[in-house]
Coordinates of C-alpha atoms in Angstrom, one line a residue:
X1 CA 34.9 -2.1 -45.7
X2 CA 36.1 -2.6 -42.1
X3 CA 33.3 -0.6 -40.6
X4 CA 30.7 -2.8 -42.4
X5 CA 32.4 -5.9 -41.1
X6 CA 32.2 -4.5 -37.5
X7 CA 28.6 -3.2 -37.9
X8 CA 27.1 -6.4 -39.3
X9 CA 28.0 -8.6 -36.2
X10 CA 26.9 -5.8 -33.9
X11 CA 23.6 -5.5 -35.7
X12 CA 23.1 -9.3 -35.5
X13 CA 23.9 -9.3 -31.8
X14 CA 21.4 -6.5 -31.2
X15 CA 18.7 -8.4 -33.2
X16 CA 19.3 -11.5 -31.1
X17 CA 19.0 -9.6 -27.9
X18 CA 15.8 -8.0 -29.0
X19 CA 14.3 -11.3 -30.0
X20 CA 15.3 -12.9 -26.6
X21 CA 13.8 -10.1 -24.5
X22 CA 11.3 -11.1 -22.0
X23 CA 8.3 -9.5 -20.3
X24 CA 9.4 -11.0 -17.0
X25 CA 9.4 -7.5 -15.4
X26 CA 5.7 -7.1 -15.9
X27 CA 3.4 -7.9 -13.1
X28 CA 0.5 -10.2 -13.9
X29 CA -2.6 -8.2 -13.9
X30 CA -4.8 -10.7 -12.0
X31 CA -2.4 -12.7 -9.9
X32 CA -4.5 -13.3 -6.8
X33 CA -1.4 -14.8 -5.1
X34 CA 0.1 -11.4 -5.0
X35 CA -2.5 -10.3 -2.4
X36 CA -3.5 -13.4 -0.6
X37 CA -2.0 -13.6 2.8
X38 CA -1.5 -11.5 6.0
X39 CA -0.7 -7.8 5.8
X40 CA 0.4 -5.6 8.8
X41 CA -0.3 -1.9 9.1
X42 CA 3.0 -0.2 8.4
X43 CA 1.9 3.4 8.0
X44 CA -1.1 5.5 9.1
X45 CA -0.4 9.0 7.6
X46 CA -2.0 12.2 8.7
X47 CA -1.8 15.8 7.5
X48 CA -0.8 18.2 9.0
X49 CA 2.1 16.4 10.8
X50 CA 1.6 16.3 14.6
X51 CA 3.8 15.7 17.7
X52 CA 1.7 12.9 19.2
X53 CA 4.0 11.7 22.0
X54 CA 5.3 15.2 23.1
X55 CA 8.9 14.7 22.0
X56 CA 9.0 17.9 19.9
X57 CA 9.2 16.0 16.7
X58 CA 6.3 16.0 14.3
X59 CA 5.4 13.2 12.1
X60 CA 3.0 12.2 9.3
X61 CA 3.1 8.5 10.1
X62 CA 1.4 8.2 13.5
X63 CA 2.7 4.7 14.0
X64 CA 6.1 6.1 14.7
X65 CA 4.8 7.9 17.8
X66 CA 1.8 5.8 18.7
X67 CA 2.8 2.2 19.2
X68 CA -0.7 1.1 20.1
X69 CA -1.9 1.9 16.6
X70 CA -1.8 -1.5 15.0
X71 CA -3.7 -3.3 12.3
X72 CA -3.8 -6.6 10.4
X73 CA -5.5 -7.3 7.1
X74 CA -6.0 -11.0 6.0
X75 CA -6.8 -11.7 2.4
X76 CA -8.1 -15.2 2.1
X77 CA -7.8 -17.5 -1.0
X78 CA -11.6 -18.0 -1.1
X79 CA -12.3 -14.4 -1.9
X80 CA -13.0 -13.2 1.6
X81 CA -11.0 -10.8 3.8
X82 CA -10.9 -9.8 7.5
X83 CA -9.2 -7.0 9.4
X84 CA -8.6 -5.9 13.0
X85 CA -7.5 -2.3 13.5
X86 CA -6.9 -0.4 16.7
X87 CA -9.5 2.4 17.1
X88 CA -7.8 5.8 17.0
X89 CA -9.5 8.8 18.7
X90 CA -8.6 12.2 17.2
X91 CA -9.8 15.3 19.1
X92 CA -9.2 18.9 17.8
X93 CA -7.4 21.0 20.4
X94 CA -6.6 24.4 18.9
X95 CA -4.5 26.1 16.3
X96 CA -4.1 23.1 14.0
X97 CA -3.2 20.7 16.9
X98 CA -5.0 17.5 17.7
X99 CA -5.0 14.9 20.5
X100 CA -4.4 11.6 18.9
X101 CA -4.6 8.4 21.0
X102 CA -5.7 4.8 20.9
X103 CA -9.0 4.1 22.5
X104 CA -8.1 0.7 23.8
X105 CA -10.5 -1.1 21.6
X106 CA -10.3 -2.5 18.1
X107 CA -12.5 -2.5 15.1
X108 CA -13.0 -5.8 13.1
X109 CA -14.4 -5.9 9.6
X110 CA -14.8 -8.5 6.9
X111 CA -16.2 -8.9 3.4
X112 CA -15.3 -10.1 -0.1
X113 CA -12.5 -8.9 -2.4
X114 CA -11.4 -8.6 -6.0
X115 CA -8.0 -8.0 -7.5
X116 CA -7.3 -6.6 -11.0
X117 CA -4.7 -4.3 -12.6
X118 CA -2.7 -4.0 -9.3
X119 CA -5.8 -2.7 -7.5
X120 CA -7.3 -4.6 -4.6
X121 CA -11.0 -3.9 -4.0
X122 CA -12.4 -4.7 -0.6
X123 CA -16.2 -4.8 -0.3
X124 CA -17.6 -4.1 3.1
X125 CA -21.4 -4.4 2.7
X126 CA -22.1 -1.5 0.3
X127 CA -18.7 0.3 0.9
X128 CA -15.8 -0.1 -1.5
X129 CA -12.3 0.3 -0.2
X130 CA -9.5 0.5 -2.8
X131 CA -5.8 -0.4 -2.2
X132 CA -3.0 -0.2 -4.8
X133 CA -0.4 -2.9 -4.8
X134 CA 3.2 -1.9 -5.3
X135 CA 5.8 -4.6 -4.4
X136 CA 4.9 -5.9 -1.0
X137 CA 2.8 -2.8 0.0
X138 CA -0.9 -2.1 -0.2
X139 CA -1.8 1.5 -0.1
X140 CA -5.2 3.2 0.4
X141 CA -5.0 7.0 -0.2
X142 CA -7.9 9.2 0.8
X143 CA -5.9 12.5 1.0
X144 CA -8.2 13.7 3.9
X145 CA -6.7 16.2 6.3
X146 CA -7.1 15.7 10.1
X147 CA -9.2 14.6 11.7
X148 CA -9.2 12.1 8.8
X149 CA -6.3 10.0 7.5
X150 CA -4.3 10.8 4.3
X151 CA -3.3 7.2 3.7
X152 CA -2.8 3.8 5.2
X153 CA -0.1 1.3 4.1
X154 CA 0.0 -2.4 4.8
X155 CA 3.0 -4.6 4.2
X156 CA 2.8 -8.3 3.4
X157 CA 4.1 -10.6 6.1

């Protein structure tokens, strides 16, 4: 009989907890405020890793060895976007090695955007560029090997 007396309050407590549970952990699927704002380039990843600055340490994220590699992405509330990114020159040397450097110029782009299901779609004329939102990071993954980029990651400012 004592076991039943203990189990009944425990079961009632569990039912109350279940009824009070909330979906606060879920991210709204179309919350445009999540992407509107200024984003800074945080990672520009390459494969295979390279020693860009000659310090005998290879890296996949070229921003760690190439300070001139910068970028800004601005997502406007009116459905437009703009970006400015340093132009990166990649030249094949030999044996899987590449010369990677900033050209000294920047590329600016703009267009319109949509956000749905944690995916940001940037439209640049007829080109679609997709980013996935996770926390305060937008990630575009192409998985291209050098001389292309594997991924780029922007962090919200």
